[in-house]
PDB file of C-alpha atoms and ligand atoms in Angstrom:
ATOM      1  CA  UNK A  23       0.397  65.786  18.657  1.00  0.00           C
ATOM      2  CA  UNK A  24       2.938  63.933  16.810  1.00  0.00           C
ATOM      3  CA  UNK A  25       4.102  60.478  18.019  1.00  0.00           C
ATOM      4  CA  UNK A  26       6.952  58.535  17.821  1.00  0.00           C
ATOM      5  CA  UNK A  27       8.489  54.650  18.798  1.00  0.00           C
ATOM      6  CA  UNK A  28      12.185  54.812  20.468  1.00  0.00           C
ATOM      7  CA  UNK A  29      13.693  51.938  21.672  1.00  0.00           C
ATOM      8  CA  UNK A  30      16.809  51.579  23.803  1.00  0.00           C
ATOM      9  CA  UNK A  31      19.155  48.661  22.113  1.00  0.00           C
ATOM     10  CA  UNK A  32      19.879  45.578  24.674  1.00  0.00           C
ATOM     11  CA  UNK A  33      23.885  47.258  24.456  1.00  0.00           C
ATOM     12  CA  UNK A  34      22.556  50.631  25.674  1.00  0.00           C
ATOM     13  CA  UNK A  35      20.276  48.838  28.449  1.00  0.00           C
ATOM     14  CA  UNK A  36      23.583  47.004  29.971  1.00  0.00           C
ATOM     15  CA  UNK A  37      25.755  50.125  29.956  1.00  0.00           C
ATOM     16  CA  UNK A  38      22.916  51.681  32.303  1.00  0.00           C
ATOM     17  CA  UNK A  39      22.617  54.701  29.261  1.00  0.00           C
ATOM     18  CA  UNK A  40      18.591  54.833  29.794  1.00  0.00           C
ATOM     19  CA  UNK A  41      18.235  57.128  32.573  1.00  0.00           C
ATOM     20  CA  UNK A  42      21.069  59.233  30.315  1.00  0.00           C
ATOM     21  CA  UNK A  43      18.656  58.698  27.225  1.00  0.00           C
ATOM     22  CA  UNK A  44      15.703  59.914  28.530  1.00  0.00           C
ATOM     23  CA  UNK A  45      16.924  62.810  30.614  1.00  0.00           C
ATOM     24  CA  UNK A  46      17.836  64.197  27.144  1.00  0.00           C
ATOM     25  CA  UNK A  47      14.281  63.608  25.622  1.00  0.00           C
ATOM     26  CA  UNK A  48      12.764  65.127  28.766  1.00  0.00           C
ATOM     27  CA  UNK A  49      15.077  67.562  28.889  1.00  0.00           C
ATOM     28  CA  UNK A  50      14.083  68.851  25.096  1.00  0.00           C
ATOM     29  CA  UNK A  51      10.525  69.316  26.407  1.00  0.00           C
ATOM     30  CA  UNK A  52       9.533  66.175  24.895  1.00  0.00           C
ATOM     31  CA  UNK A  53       6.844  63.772  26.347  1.00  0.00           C
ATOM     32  CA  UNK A  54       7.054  60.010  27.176  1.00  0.00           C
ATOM     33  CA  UNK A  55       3.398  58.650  26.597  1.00  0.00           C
ATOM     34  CA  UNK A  56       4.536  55.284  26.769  1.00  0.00           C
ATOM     35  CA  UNK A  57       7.175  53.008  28.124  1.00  0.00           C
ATOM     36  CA  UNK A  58       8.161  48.944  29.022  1.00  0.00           C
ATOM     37  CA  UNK A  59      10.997  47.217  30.083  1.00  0.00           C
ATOM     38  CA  UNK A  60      11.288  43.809  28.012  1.00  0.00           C
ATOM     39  CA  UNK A  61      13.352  41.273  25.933  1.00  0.00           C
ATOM     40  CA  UNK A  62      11.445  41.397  22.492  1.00  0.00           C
ATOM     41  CA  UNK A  63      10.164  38.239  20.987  1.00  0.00           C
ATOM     42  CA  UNK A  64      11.199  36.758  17.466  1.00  0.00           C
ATOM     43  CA  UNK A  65       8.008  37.749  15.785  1.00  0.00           C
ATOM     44  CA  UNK A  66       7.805  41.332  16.912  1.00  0.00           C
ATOM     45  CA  UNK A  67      11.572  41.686  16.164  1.00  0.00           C
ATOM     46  CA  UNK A  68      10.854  40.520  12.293  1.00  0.00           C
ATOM     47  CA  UNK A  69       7.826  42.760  12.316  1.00  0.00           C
ATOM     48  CA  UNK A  70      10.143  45.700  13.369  1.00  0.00           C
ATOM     49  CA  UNK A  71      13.025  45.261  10.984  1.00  0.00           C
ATOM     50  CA  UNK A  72      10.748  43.746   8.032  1.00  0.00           C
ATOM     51  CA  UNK A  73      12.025  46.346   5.868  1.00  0.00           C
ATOM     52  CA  UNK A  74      16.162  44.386   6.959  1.00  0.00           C
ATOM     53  CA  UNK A  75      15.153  41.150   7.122  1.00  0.00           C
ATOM     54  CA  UNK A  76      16.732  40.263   3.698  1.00  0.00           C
ATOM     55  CA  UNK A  77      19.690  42.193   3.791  1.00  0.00           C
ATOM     56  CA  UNK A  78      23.378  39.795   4.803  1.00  0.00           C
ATOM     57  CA  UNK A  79      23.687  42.123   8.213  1.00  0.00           C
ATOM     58  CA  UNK A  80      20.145  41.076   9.634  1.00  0.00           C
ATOM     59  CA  UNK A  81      21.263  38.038  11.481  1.00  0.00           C
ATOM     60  CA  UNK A  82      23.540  40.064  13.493  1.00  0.00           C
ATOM     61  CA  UNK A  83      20.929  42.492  14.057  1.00  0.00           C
ATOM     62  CA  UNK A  84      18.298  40.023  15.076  1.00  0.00           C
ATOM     63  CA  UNK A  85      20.575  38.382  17.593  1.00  0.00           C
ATOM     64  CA  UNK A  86      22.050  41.724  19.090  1.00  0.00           C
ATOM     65  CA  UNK A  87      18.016  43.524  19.322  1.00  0.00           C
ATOM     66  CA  UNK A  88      17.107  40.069  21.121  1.00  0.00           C
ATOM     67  CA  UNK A  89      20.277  39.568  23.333  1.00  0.00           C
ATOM     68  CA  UNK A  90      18.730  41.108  25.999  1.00  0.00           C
ATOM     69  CA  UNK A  91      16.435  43.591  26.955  1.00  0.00           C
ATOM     70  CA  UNK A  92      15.466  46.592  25.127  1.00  0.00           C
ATOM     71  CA  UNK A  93      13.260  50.003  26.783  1.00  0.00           C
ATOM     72  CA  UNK A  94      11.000  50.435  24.239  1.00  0.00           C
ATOM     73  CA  UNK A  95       8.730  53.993  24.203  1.00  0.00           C
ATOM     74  CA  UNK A  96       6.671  56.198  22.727  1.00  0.00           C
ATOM     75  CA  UNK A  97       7.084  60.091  22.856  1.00  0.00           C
ATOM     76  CA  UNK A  98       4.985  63.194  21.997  1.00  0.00           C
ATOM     77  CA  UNK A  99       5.556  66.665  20.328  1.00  0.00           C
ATOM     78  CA  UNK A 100       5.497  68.974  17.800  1.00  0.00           C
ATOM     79  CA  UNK A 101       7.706  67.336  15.084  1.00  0.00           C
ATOM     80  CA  UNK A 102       9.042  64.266  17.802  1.00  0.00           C
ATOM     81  CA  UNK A 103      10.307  62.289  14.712  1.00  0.00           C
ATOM     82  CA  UNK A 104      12.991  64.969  13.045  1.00  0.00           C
ATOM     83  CA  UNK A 105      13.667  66.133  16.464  1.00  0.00           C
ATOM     84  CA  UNK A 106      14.654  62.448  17.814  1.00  0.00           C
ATOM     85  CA  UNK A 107      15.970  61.584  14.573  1.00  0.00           C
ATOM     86  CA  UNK A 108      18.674  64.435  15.093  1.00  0.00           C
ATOM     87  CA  UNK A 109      19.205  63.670  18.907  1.00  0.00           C
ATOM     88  CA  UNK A 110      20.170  60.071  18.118  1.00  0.00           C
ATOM     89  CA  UNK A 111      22.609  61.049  15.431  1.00  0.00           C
ATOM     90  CA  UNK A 112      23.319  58.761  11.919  1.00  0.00           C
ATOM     91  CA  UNK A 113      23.279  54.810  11.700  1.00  0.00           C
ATOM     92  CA  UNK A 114      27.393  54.187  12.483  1.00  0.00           C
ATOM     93  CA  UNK A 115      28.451  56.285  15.769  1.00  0.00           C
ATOM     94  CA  UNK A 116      31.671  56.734  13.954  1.00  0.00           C
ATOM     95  CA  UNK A 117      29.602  59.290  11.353  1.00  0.00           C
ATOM     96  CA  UNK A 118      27.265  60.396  14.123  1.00  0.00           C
ATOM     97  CA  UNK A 119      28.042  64.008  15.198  1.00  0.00           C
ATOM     98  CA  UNK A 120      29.241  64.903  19.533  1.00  0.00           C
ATOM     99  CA  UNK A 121      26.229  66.288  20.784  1.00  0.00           C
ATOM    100  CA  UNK A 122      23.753  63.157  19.405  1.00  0.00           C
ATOM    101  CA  UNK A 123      23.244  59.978  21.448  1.00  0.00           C
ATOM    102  CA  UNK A 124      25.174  57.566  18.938  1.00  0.00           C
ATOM    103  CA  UNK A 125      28.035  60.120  18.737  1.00  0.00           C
ATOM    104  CA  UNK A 126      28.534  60.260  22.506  1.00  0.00           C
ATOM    105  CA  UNK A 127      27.247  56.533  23.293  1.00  0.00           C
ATOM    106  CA  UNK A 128      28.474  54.450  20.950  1.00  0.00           C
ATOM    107  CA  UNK A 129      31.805  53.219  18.332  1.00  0.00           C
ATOM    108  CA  UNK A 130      29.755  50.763  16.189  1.00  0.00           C
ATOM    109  CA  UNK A 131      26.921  50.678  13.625  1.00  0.00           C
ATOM    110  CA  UNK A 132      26.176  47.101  15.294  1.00  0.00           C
ATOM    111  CA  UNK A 133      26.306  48.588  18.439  1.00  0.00           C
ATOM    112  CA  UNK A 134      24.227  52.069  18.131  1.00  0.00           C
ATOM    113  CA  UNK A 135      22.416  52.178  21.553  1.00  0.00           C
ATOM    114  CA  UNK A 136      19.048  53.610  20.406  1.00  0.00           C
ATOM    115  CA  UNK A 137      16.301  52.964  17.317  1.00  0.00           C
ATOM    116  CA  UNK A 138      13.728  55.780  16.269  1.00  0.00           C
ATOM    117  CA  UNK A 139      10.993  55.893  13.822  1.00  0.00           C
ATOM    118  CA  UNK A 140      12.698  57.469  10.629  1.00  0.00           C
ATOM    119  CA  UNK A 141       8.965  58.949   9.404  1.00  0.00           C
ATOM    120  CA  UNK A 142       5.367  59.661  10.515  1.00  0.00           C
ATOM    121  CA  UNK A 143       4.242  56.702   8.760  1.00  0.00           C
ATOM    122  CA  UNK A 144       7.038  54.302  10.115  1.00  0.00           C
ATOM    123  CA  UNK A 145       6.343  56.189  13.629  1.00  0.00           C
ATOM    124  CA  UNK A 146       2.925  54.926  13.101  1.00  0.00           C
ATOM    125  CA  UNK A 147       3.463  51.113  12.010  1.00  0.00           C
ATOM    126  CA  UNK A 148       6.339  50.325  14.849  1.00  0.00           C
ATOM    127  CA  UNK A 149       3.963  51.702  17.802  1.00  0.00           C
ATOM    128  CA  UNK A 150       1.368  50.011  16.629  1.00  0.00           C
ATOM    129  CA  UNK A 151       3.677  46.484  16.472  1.00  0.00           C
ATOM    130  CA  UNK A 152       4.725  47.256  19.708  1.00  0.00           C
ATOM    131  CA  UNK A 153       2.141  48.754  22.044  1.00  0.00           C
ATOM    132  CA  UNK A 154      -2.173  48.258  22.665  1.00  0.00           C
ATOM    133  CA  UNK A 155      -3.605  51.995  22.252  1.00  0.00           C
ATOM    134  CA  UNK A 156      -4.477  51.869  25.887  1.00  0.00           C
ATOM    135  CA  UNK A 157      -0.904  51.666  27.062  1.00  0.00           C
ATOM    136  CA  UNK A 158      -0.351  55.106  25.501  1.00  0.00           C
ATOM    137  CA  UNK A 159      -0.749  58.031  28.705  1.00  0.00           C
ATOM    138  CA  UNK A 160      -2.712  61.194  27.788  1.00  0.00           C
ATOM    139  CA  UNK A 161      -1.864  63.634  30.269  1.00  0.00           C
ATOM    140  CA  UNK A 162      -0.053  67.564  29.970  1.00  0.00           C
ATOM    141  CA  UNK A 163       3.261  68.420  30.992  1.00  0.00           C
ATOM    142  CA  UNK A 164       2.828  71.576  33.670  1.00  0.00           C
ATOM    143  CA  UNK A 165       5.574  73.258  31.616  1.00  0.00           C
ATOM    144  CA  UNK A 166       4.127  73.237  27.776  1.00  0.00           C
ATOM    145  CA  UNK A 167       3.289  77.243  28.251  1.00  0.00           C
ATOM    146  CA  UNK A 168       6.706  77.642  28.289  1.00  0.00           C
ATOM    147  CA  UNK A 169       7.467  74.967  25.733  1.00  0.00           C
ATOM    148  CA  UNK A 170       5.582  75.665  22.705  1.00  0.00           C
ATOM    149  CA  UNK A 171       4.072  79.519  21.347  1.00  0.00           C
TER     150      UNK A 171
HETATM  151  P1  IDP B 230      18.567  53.494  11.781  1.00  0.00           P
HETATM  152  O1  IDP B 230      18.530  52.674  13.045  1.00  0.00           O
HETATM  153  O2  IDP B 230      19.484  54.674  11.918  1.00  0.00           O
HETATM  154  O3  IDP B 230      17.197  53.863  11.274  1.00  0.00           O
HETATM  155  P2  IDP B 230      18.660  51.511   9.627  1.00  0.00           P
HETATM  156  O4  IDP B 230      19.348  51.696   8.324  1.00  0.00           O
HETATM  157  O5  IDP B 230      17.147  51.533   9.646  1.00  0.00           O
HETATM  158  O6  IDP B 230      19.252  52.598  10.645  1.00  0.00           O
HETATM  159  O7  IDP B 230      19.166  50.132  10.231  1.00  0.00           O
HETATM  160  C1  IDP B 230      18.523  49.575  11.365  1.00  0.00           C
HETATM  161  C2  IDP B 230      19.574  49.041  12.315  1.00  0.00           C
HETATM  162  O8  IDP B 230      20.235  47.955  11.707  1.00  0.00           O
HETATM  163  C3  IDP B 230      20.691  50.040  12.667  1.00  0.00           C
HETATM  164  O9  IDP B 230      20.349  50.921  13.709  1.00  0.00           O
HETATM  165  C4  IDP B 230      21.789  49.094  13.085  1.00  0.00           C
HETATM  166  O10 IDP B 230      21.563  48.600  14.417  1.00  0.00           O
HETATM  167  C5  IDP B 230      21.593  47.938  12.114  1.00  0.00           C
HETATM  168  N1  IDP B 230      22.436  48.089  10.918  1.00  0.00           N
HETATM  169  C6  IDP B 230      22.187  48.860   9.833  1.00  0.00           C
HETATM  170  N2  IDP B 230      23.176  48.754   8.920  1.00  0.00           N
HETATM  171  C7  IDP B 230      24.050  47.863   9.446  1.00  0.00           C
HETATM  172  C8  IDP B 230      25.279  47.315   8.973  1.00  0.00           C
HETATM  173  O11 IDP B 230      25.772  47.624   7.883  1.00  0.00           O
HETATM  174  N3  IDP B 230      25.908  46.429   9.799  1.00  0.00           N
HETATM  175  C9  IDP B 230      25.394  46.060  11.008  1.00  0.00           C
HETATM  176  N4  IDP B 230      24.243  46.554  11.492  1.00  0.00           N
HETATM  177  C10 IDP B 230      23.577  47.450  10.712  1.00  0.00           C
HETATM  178 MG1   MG B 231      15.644  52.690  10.488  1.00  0.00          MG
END
């Protein structure tokens, strides 16, 4: 099954918007294999954003992802990534369209509540940064006859 790594921002964490945030994913007929409550240290937050590190907005981002702490996760199903990827909604809130998390969460790209893995590959990469294989739950969902056919 496809995987993916979501991560609720420090911002969405103090406006109590995770029990919100996954009740959507559930809700889809997604499933959470993975989860932890934690403030993310330096190195894993340069691992995560390698791909930012060099652009002028990163020390913002650093200090924001490491204010506090994030939920990260990892979910299951067919196609997670492009299904999460439209849930969350584009990078600035302002673009993102009602209905996503960022368009009903959220008013800044600084401020966008929520990260997901933007491909299969990157899916791959920021789970692996951020959790042991072990910590990943195999188990069914009692309702996946009625979710996939
Ligand atoms: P994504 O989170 O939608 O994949 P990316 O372009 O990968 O967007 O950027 C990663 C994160 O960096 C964004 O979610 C946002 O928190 C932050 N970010 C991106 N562009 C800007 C910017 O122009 N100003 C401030 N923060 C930004
Ligand atoms: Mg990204």
């Amino acid at each position: 099954m496809d995987r993916t790594f979501l991560m609720v921002k420090p911002d969405g964490v103090q406006r109590s918007l995770v029990g919100d945030i996954i009740a959507r994913f559930e809700k889809k007929g997604l499933k959470m294999v993975a989860g932890r409550f934690e403030r993310l240290p330096e190195e894993r937050v340069m691992q995560h954003y390698a791909e930012h590190v060099a652009k002028p907005f990163f020390p913002g981002l650093k200090a924001y992802i490491m204010s506090g702490p994030c939920f990260l996760m990892v979910w299951e199903g067919k196609d997670v990534v492009a299904i999460t990827r439209a849930m969350i909604g584009a990078t600035n809130p302002r673009e993102a369209a009602p209905g996503t998390i960022r368009g009903d969460f959220a008013l800044e790209i600084g401020m966008n509540v929520i990260h997901g893995s933007d491909s299969d590959a990157t899916a791959e990469r920021e789970i692996a940064i951020h959790f042991q294989p072990d910590e990943l739950a195999e188990y069914r969902r009692i309702d996946e006859p009625f979710l996939y056919e």
